[in-house]
Tab-separated table of C-alpha atoms in Angstrom:
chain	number	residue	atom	x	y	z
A	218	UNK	CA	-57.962	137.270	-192.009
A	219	UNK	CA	-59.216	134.761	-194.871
A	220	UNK	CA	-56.900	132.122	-192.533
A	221	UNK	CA	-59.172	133.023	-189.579
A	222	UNK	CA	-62.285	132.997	-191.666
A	223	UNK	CA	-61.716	128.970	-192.462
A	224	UNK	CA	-60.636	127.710	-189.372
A	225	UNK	CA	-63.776	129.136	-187.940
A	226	UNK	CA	-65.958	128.286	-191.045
A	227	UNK	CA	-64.181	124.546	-189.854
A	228	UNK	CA	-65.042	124.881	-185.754
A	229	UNK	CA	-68.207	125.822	-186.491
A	230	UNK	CA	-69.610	122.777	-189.185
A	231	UNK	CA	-67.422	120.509	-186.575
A	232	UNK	CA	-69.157	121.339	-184.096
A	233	UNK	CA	-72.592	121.230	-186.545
A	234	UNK	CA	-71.552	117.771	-187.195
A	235	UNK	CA	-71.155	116.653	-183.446
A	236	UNK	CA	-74.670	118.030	-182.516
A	237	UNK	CA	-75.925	116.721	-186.041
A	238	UNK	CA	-75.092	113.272	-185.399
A	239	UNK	CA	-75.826	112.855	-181.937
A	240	UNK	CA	-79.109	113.876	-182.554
A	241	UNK	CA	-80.211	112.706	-185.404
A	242	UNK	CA	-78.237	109.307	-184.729
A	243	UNK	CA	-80.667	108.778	-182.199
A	244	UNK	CA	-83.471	109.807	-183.979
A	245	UNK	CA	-82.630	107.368	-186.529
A	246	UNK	CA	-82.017	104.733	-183.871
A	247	UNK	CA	-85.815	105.034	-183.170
A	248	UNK	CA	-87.162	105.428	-186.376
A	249	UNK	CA	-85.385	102.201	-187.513
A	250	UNK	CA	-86.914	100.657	-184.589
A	251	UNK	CA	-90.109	101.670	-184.876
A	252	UNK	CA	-90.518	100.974	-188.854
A	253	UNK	CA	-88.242	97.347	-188.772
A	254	UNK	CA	-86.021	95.916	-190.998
A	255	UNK	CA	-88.256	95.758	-194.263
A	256	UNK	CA	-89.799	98.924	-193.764
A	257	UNK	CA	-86.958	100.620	-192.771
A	258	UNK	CA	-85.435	98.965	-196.260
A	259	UNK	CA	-88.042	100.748	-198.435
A	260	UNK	CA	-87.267	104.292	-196.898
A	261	UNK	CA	-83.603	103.364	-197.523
A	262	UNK	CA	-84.231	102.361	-200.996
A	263	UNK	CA	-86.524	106.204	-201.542
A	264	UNK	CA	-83.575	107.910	-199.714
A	265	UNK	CA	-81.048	106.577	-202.655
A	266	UNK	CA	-83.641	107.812	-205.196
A	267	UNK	CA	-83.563	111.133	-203.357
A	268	UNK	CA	-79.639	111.047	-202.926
A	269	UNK	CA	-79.308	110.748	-206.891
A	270	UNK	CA	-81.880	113.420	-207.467
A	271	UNK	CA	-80.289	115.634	-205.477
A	272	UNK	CA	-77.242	115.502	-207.240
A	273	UNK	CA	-78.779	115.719	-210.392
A	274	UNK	CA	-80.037	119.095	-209.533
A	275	UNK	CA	-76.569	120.325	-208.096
A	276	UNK	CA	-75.398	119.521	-211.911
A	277	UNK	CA	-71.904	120.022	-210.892
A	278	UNK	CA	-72.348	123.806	-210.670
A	279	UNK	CA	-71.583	123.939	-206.663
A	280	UNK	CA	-67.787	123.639	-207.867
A	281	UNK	CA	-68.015	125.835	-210.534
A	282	UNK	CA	-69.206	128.451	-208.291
A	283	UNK	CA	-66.728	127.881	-205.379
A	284	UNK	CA	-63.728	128.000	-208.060
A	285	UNK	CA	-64.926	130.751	-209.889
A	286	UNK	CA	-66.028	133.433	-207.158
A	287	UNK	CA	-62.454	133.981	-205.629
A	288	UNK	CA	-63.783	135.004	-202.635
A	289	UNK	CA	-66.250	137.698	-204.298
A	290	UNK	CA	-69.253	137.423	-206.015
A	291	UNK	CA	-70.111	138.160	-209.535
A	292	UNK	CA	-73.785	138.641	-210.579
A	293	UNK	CA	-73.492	137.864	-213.926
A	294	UNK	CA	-72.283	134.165	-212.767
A	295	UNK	CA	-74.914	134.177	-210.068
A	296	UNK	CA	-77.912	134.484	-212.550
A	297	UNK	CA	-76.337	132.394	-215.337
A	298	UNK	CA	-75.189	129.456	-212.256
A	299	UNK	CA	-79.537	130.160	-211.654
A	300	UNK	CA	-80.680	130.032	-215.208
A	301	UNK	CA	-78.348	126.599	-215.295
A	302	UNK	CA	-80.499	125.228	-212.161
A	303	UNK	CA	-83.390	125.982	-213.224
A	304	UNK	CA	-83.424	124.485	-216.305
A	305	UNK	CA	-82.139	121.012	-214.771
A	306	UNK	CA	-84.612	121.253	-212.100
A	307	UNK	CA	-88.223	121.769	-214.374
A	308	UNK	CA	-86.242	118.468	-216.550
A	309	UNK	CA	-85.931	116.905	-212.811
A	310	UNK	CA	-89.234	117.505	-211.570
A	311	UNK	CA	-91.164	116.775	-215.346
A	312	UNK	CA	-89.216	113.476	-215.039
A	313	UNK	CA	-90.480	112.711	-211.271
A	314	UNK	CA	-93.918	113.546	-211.960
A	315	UNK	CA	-93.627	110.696	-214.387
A	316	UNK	CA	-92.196	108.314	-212.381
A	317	UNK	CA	-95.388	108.863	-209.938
A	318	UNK	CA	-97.589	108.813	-212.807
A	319	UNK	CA	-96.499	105.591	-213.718
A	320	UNK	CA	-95.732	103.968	-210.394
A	321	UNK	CA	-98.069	105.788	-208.357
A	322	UNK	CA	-95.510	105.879	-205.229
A	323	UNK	CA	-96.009	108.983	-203.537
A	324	UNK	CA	-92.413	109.416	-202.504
A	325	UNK	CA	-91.985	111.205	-206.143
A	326	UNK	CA	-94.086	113.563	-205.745
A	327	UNK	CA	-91.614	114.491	-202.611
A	328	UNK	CA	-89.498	114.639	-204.754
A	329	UNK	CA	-90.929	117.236	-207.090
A	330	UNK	CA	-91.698	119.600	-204.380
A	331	UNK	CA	-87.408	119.569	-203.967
A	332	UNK	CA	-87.115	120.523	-207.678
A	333	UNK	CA	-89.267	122.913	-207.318
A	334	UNK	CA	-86.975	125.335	-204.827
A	335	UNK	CA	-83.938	123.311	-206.122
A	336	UNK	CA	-82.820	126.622	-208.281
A	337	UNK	CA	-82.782	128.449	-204.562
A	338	UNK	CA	-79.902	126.365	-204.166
A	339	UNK	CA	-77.565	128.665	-205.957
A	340	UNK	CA	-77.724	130.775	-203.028
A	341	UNK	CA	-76.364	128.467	-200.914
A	342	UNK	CA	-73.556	127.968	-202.870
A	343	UNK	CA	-72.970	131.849	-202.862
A	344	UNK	CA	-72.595	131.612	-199.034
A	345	UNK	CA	-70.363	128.903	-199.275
A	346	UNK	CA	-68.050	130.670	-201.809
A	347	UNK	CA	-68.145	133.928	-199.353
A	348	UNK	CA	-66.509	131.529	-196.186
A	349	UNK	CA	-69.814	131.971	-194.496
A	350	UNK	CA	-69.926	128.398	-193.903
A	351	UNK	CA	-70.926	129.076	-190.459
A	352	UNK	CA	-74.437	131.007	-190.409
A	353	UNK	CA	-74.843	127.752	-192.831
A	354	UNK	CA	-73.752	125.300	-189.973
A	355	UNK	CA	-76.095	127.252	-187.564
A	356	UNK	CA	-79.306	127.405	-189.923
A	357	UNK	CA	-78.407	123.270	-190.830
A	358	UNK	CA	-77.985	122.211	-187.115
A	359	UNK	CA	-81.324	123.985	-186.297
A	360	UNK	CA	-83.206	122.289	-189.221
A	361	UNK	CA	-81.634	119.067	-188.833
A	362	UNK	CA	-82.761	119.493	-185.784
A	363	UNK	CA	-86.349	120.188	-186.463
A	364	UNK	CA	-86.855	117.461	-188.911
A	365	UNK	CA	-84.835	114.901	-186.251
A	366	UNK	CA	-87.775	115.373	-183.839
A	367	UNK	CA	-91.065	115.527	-186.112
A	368	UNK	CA	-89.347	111.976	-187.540
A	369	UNK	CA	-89.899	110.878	-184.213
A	370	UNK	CA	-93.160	112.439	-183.630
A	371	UNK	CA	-94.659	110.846	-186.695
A	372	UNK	CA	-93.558	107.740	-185.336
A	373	UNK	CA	-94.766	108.116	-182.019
A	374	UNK	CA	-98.183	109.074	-183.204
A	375	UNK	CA	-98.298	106.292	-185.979
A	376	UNK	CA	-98.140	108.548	-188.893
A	377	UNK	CA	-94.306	107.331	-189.320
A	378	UNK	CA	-94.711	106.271	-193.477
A	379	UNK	CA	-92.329	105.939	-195.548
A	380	UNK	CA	-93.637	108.810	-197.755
A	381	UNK	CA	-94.207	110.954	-194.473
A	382	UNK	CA	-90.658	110.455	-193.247
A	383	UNK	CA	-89.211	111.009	-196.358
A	384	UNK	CA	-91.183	113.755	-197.246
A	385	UNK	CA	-89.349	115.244	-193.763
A	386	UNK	CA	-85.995	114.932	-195.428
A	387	UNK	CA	-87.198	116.975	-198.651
A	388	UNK	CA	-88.300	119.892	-196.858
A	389	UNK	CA	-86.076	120.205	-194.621
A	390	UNK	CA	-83.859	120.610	-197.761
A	391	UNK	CA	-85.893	123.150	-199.327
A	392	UNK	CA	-86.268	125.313	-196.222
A	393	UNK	CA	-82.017	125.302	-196.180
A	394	UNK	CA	-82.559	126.829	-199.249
A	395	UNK	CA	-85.477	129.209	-198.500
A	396	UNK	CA	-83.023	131.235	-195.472
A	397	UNK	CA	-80.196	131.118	-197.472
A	398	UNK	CA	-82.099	132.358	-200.261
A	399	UNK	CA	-83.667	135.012	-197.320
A	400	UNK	CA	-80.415	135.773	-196.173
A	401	UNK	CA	-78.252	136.936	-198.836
A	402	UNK	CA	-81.378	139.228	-200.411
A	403	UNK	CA	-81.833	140.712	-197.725
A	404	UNK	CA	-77.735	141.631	-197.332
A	405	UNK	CA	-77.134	145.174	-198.148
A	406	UNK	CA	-73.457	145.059	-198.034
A	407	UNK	CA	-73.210	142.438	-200.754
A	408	UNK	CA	-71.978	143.975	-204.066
A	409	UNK	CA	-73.979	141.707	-206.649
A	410	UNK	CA	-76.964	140.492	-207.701
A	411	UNK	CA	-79.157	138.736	-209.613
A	412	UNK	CA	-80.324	140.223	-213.126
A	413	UNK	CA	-81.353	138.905	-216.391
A	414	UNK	CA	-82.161	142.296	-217.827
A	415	UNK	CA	-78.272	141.545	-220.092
A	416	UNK	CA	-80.340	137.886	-221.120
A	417	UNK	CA	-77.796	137.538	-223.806
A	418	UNK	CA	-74.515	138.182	-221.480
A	419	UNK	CA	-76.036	135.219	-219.023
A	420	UNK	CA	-76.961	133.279	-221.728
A	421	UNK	CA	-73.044	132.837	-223.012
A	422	UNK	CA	-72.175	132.778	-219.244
A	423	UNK	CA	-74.121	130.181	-218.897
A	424	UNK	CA	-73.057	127.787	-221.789
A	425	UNK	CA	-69.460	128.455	-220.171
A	426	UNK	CA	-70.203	127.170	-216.956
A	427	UNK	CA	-71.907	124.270	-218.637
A	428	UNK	CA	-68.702	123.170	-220.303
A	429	UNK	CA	-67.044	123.310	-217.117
A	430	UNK	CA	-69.739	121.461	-214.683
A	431	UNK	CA	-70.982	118.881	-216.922
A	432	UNK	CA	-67.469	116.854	-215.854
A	433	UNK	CA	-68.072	117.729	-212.432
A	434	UNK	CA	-71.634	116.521	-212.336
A	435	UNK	CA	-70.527	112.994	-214.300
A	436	UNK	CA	-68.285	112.380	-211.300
A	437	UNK	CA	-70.813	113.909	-209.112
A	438	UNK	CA	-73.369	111.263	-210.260
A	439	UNK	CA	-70.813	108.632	-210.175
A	440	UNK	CA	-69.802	109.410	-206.954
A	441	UNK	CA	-73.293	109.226	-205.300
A	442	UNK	CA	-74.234	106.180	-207.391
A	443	UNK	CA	-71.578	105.044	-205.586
A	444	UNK	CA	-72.904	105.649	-202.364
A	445	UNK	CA	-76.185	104.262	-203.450
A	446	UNK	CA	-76.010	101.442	-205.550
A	447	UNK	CA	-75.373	99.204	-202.684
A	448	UNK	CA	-79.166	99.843	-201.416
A	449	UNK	CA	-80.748	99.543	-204.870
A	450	UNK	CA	-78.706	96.347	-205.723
A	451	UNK	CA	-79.555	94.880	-202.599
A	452	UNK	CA	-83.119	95.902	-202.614
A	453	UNK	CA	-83.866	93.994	-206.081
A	454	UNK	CA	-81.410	91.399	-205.419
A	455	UNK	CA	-81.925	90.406	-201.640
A	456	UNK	CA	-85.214	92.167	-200.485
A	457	UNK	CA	-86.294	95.245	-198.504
A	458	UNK	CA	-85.245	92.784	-195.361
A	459	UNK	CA	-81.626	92.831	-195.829
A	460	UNK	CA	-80.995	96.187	-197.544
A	461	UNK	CA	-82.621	97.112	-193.959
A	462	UNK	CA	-79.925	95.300	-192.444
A	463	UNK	CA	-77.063	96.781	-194.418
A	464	UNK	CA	-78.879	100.393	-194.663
A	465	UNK	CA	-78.763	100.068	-190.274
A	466	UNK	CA	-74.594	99.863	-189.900
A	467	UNK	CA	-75.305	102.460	-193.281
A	468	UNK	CA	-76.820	105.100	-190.894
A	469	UNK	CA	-73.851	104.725	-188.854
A	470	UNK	CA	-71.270	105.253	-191.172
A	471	UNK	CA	-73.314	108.166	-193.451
A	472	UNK	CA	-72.031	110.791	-190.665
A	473	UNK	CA	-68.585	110.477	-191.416
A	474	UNK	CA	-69.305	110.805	-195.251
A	475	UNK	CA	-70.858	114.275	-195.035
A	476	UNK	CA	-67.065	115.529	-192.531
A	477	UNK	CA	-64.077	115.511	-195.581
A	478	UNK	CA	-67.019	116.778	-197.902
A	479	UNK	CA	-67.822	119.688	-196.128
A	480	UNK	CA	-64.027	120.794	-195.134
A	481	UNK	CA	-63.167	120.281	-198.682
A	482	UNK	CA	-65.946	122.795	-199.566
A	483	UNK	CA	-64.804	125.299	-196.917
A	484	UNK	CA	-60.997	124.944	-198.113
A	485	UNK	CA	-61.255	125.199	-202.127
A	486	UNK	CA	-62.333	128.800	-202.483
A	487	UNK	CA	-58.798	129.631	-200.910
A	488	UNK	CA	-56.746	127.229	-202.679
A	489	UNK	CA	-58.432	128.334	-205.841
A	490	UNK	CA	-56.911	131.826	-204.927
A	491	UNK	CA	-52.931	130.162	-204.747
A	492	UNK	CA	-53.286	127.430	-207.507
A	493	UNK	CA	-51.186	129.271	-209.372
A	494	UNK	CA	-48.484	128.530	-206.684
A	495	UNK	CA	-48.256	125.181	-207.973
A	496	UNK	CA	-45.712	124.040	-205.377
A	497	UNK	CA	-47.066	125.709	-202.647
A	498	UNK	CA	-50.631	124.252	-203.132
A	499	UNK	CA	-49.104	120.432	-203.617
A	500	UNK	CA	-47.508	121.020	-200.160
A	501	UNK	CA	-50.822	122.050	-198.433
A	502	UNK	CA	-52.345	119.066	-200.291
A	503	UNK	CA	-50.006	116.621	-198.652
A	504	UNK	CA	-50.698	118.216	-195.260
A	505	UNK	CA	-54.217	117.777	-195.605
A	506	UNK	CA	-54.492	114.494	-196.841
A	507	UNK	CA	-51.756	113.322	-194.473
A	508	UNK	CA	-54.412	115.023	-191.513
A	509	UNK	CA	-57.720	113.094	-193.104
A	510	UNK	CA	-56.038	109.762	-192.851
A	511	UNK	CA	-54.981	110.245	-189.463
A	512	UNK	CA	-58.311	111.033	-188.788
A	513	UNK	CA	-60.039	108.433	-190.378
A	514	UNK	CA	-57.830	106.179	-188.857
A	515	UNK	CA	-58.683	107.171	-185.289
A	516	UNK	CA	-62.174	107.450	-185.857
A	517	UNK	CA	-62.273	103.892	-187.883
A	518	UNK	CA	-60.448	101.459	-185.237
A	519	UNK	CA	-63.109	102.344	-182.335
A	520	UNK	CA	-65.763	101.992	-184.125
A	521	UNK	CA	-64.390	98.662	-185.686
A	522	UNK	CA	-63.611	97.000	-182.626
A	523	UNK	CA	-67.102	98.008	-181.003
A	524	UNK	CA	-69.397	97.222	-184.184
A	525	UNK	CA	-71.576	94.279	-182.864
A	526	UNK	CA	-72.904	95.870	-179.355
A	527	UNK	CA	-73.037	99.664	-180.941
A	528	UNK	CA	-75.639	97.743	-183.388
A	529	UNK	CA	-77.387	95.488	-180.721
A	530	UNK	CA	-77.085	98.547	-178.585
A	531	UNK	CA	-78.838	101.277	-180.815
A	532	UNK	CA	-81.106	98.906	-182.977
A	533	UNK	CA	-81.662	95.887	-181.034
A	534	UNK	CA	-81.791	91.859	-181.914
A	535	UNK	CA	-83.005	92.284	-185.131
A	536	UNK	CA	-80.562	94.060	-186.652
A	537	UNK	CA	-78.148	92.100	-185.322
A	538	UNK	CA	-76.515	90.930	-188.721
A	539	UNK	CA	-75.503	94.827	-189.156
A	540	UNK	CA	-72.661	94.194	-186.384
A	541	UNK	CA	-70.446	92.290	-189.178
A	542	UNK	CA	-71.842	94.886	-191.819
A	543	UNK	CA	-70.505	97.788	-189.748
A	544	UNK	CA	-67.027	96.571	-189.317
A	545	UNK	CA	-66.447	96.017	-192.813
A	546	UNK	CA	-68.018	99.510	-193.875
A	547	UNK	CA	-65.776	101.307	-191.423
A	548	UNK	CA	-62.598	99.478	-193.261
A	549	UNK	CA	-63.407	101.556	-195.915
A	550	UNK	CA	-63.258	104.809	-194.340
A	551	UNK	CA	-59.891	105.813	-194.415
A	552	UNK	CA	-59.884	105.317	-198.471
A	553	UNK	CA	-63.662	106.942	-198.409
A	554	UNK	CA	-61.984	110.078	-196.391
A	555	UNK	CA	-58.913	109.966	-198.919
A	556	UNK	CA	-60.752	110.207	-202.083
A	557	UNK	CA	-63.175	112.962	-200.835
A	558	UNK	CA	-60.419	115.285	-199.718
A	559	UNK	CA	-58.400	114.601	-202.663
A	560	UNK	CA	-61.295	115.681	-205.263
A	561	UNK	CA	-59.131	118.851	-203.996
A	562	UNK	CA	-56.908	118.585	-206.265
A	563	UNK	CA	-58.904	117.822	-209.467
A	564	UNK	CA	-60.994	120.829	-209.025
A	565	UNK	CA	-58.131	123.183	-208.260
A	566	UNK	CA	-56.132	121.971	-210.910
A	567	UNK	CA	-58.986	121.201	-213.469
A	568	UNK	CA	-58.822	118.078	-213.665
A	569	UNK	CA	-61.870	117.137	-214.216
A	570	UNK	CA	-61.317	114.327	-216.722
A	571	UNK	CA	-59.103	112.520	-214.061
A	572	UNK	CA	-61.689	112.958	-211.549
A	573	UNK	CA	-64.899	110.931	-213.531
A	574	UNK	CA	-61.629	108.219	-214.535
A	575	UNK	CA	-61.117	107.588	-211.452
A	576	UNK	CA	-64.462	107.445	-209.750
A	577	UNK	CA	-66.239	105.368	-212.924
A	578	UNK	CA	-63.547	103.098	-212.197
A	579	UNK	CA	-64.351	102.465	-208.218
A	580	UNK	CA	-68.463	102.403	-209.418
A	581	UNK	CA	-67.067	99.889	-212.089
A	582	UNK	CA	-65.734	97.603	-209.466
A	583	UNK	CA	-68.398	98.667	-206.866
A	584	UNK	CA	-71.038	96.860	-209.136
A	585	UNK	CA	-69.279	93.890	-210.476
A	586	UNK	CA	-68.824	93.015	-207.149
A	587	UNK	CA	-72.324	93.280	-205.771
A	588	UNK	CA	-73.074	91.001	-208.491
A	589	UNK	CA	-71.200	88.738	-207.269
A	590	UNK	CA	-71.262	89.349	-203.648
A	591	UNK	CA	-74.857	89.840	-202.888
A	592	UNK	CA	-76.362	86.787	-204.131
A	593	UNK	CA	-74.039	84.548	-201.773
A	594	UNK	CA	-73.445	87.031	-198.807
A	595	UNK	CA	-75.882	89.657	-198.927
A	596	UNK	CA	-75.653	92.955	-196.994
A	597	UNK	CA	-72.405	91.857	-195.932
A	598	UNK	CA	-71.018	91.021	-199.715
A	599	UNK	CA	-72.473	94.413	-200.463
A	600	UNK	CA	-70.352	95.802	-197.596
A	601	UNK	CA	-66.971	93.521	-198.648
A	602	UNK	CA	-67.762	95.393	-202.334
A	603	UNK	CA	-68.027	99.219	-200.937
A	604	UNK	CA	-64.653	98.616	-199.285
A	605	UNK	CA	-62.829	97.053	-202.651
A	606	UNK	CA	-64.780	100.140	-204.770
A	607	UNK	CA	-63.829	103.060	-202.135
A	608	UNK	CA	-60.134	101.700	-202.240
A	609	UNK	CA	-60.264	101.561	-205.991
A	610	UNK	CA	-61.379	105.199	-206.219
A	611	UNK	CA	-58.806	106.685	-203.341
A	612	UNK	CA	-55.514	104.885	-204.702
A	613	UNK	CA	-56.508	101.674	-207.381
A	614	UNK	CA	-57.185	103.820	-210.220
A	615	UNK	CA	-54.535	105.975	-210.023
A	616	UNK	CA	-52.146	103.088	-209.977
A	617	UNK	CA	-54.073	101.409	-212.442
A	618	UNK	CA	-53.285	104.550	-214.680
A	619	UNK	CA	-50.258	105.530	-212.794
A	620	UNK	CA	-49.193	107.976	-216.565
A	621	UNK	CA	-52.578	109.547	-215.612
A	622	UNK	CA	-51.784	110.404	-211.975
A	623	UNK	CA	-48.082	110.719	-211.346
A	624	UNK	CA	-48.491	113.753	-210.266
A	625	UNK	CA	-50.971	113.296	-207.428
A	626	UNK	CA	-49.770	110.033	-206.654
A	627	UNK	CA	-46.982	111.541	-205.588
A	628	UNK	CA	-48.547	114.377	-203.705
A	629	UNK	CA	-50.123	111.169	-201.382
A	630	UNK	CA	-46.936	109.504	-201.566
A	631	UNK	CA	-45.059	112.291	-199.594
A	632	UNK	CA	-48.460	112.758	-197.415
A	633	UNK	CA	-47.997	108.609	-196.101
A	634	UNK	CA	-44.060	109.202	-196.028
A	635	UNK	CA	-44.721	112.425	-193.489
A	636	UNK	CA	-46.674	110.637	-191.140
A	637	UNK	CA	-43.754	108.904	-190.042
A	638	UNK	CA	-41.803	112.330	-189.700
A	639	UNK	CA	-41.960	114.580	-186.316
A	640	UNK	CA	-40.946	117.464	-188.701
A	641	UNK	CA	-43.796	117.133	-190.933
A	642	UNK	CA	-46.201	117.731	-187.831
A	643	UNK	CA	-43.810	121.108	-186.685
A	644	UNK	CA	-44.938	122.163	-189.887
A	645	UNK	CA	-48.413	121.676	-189.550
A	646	UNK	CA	-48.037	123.554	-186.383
A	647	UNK	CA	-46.521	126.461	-187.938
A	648	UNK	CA	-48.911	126.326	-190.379
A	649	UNK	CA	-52.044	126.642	-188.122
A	650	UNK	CA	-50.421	129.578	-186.728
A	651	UNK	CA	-51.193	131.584	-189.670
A	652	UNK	CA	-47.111	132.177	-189.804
C-alpha cells in the first residue's frame, strides 16, 4: 500500500512538472521578452533575494518533519515545528521591512507579505509527510498556472514591473500555503492537531527540533546560495545586462532543479521507516542514484546539443549569448541531480554534519571561481564556475574527505558499477513490482 502511495505521489508531481514547465516555460519566454535583458536581470537579481528568503523561513524544519512523522502525525511536533516558524518568520519579515526602509525597493515589502503566511507552511509539510504529495501537485499545477498567465497579462497590459511580477511569485506562494493550510483543518479523519494549551511540552519540543534543523537549514542556505550567488555576483560584477543573459539559459535549466528535489521529498518519509535496515536502505540508495544519473544523462545531451537555437528560438537575438551559457549549465546537471538525490542519505542517516561539509565546500569553490571567472568571461565564466561547484558538491568533497564519506562513496561507487550490469536493471524491475 505505502509502495503504491509513492509511485503515485511520483506520477502525479511528474506529470505536475511536465504541465509546470511547459507552461510556465513559455510564460517566461514572453516575459523575458517583453522586459529585455537588463530588466529581466533586475527581476532575476529580486528572485535570488526571494530564493534565500524562502529558505530562511523553511529553517531546515521541512526535514525534520518528514523524518520525524513516520508516516503519522503528531500534534505536539506540529505546533512546536509552528511555534519554530513563526518565530523565524516575524525575525524574517522585521528584517525585510528594513531592507525597504532603507533601500526603498518595493520588492521587500513582497517579501514581507511571504513571511507573513510563511508559518502556514508547516502544513504543507504535514501533507508531504502523509504521501499526499499529489492533492499538492494538483493545487501547485493550478496556481502555477494562475500566476503563469497574470505574468503575462501584466505584461501585455504594461503593468509588467519588476515589483508587480515578482510580487506574482510571492503570492502565489502564500496561497500554496493558504489550501494546504484549508485542507488539512478541515480533515476530520486526521488524528492530530494543533494545540499550545501544554505551552511548556511544545516549548521543549521545540528546542529539540531546533538542535536537529539548524544543520539542515546551514546546508539549506548553502545550498540555495548556491543556486543564487551566480545572479548576485554577476549583477554587481557584470551588470543587470549580462546576469539577464545568464539568468535566460537559467530559466531553462531551473525546471530540472525543482525534479530530484521533489522525488527525494516523496521518498524519505519511507526510507526513514527502514533506516534501521542499514543494508537494505544502502541498496535502494544505489538504485536510485544509479536511476537519477541515467536520467540526467538523457535529459542533459539533448538539451546540450540543441542549446543555441532553443535560446534564439524562445528568447530571440538578444539573448543570443545564453546559447553557450546553456550548454555549459546543462554539463552540470548530472552532478546537480546526484547531489540532490543523495542529500538522501544524510538525512536518513543523520548526517547532517557531512551534509553542510560537503555543500560549503561546492559554495567555497562556486565563489572563488566567479571571482575569477566573471570579470574575464562573464555569464559564461559564471556558468564554467556552477559546473566546477555542482561537481564539487556531488563527488569532489567526498573525495576530498574520502575518511568522511567512505561509506557513501561507496554506496555511488556500486550505483556507477551497476549501470554497466543487465542484472542490476532485473532488479529494479522486481523492485517496482512491489515483490
Amino acid at each position: 500500500m505505502i509502495r503504491k502511495r509513492i509511485f503515485s505521489n511520483i506520477a502525479w508531481m511528474f506529470l505536475e512538472r511536465v504541465i509546470v514547465t511547459l507552461v510556465v516555460l513559455a510564460s517566461n519566454i514572453y516575459v523575458v521578452r517583453s522586459l529585455g535583458a537588463s530588466r529581466f536581470g533586475e527581476l532575476s537579481y529580486l528572485q535570488a533575494i526571494l530564493g534565500l528568503v524562502v529558505v530562511v523561513a523553511d529553517f531546515g524544519l521541512r526535514r525534520v518533519l518528514l523524518v520525524a512523522f513516520g508516516g503519522s502525525a503528531s500534534g505536539a511536533l506540529v505546533s512546536a515545528t509552528l511555534l519554530l516558524k513563526t518565530v523565524v518568520a516575524v525575525l524574517l519579515g522585521a528584517a525585510s521591512y528594513l531592507a525597504f526602509l532603507r533601500s526603498g525597493e518595493e520588492g521587500y515589502l513582497a517579501l514581507v507579505l511571504f513571511c507573513a503566511f510563511a508559518p502556514l507552511e508547516v502544513y504543507t509539510f504535514v501533507l508531504q509527510a502523509e504521501l499526499r504529495n499529489d492533492l499538492l501537485s494538483k493545487i501547485r499545477t493550478g496556481l502555477a498556472l494562475a500566476g503563469a498567465g497574470t505574468r503575462v497579462w501584466l505584461c501585455l497590459e504594461g503593468l509588467g514591473s519588476v515589483n508587480a511580477l515578482l510580487l506574482t511569485y510571492v503570492v502565489q506562494s502564500v496561497l500554496l500555503s493558504l489550501a494546504a493550510w484549508a485542507w488539512t483543518t478541515s480533515d476530520d479523519k486526521k488524528n492530530w492537531r494543533v494545540s499550545f494549551s501544554h505551552f511548556s511540552r511544545v516549548w521543549r519540543l521545540s528546542k529539540i527540533i531546533f538542535s536537529r534543523s539548524i544543520y539542515y537549514f546551514l546546508s539549506m542556505l548553502i545550498i540555495q546560495a548556491h543556486y543564487r550567488v551566480d545572479q548576485i555576483m554577476i549583477s554587481k560584477i557584470a551588470g543587470s545586462a549580462e546576469l539577464g543573459i545568464y539568468s535566460a539559459a537559467y530559466k531553462l535549466v531551473e525546471q530540472l532543479i525543482m525534479v530530484p528535489a521533489i522525488i527525494s521529498a516523496v521518498l524519505l518519509p519511507q526510507m526513514a521507516l527502514n533506516r534501521k535496515s542499514r543494508e537494505l536502505t544502502q541498496n535502494r540508495l544505489s538504485m536510485i542514484y544509479g536511476t537519477t544519473i541515467l536520467a540526467s544523462i538523457g535529459v542533459a545531451i539533448p538539451v546540450m546539443l540543441m542549446a543555441d537555437p532553443l535560446i534564439r528560438l524562445a528568447f530571440g537575438a538578444e539573448f543570443s549569448a545564453a546559447g553557450g551559457v546553456l550548454f555549459y549549465l546543462m554539463m552540470g546537471v548530472p552532478f546537480l541531480f546526484l547531489a540532490n538525490m543523495s542529500g538522501l542519505y544524510f538525512t536518513v542517516f543523520g548526517k547532517e554534519r557531512q551534509a553542510f561539509i560537503r555543500n560549503l565546500s561546492g559554495l567555497s569553490v562556486n565563489v572563488a571561481l566567479n571571482m575569477f571567472m566573471i570579470p574575464r568571461y562573464g555569464a559564461t565564466g559564471a556558468a564554467l564556475s556552477t559546473v566546477a561547484s555542482y561537481f564539487m558538491v556531488a563527488v569532489g568533497a567526498e573525495l576530498l574527505f574520502w575518511t568522511r564519506f567512505k561509506e557513501h562513496l561507496g554506496i555511488k561507487w556500486v550505483a556507477m558499477r551497476n549501470l554497466f550490469r543487465i542484472t542490476s536493471y532485473n532488479e529494479l524491475i522486481y523492485v517496482l513490482r512491489g515483490r
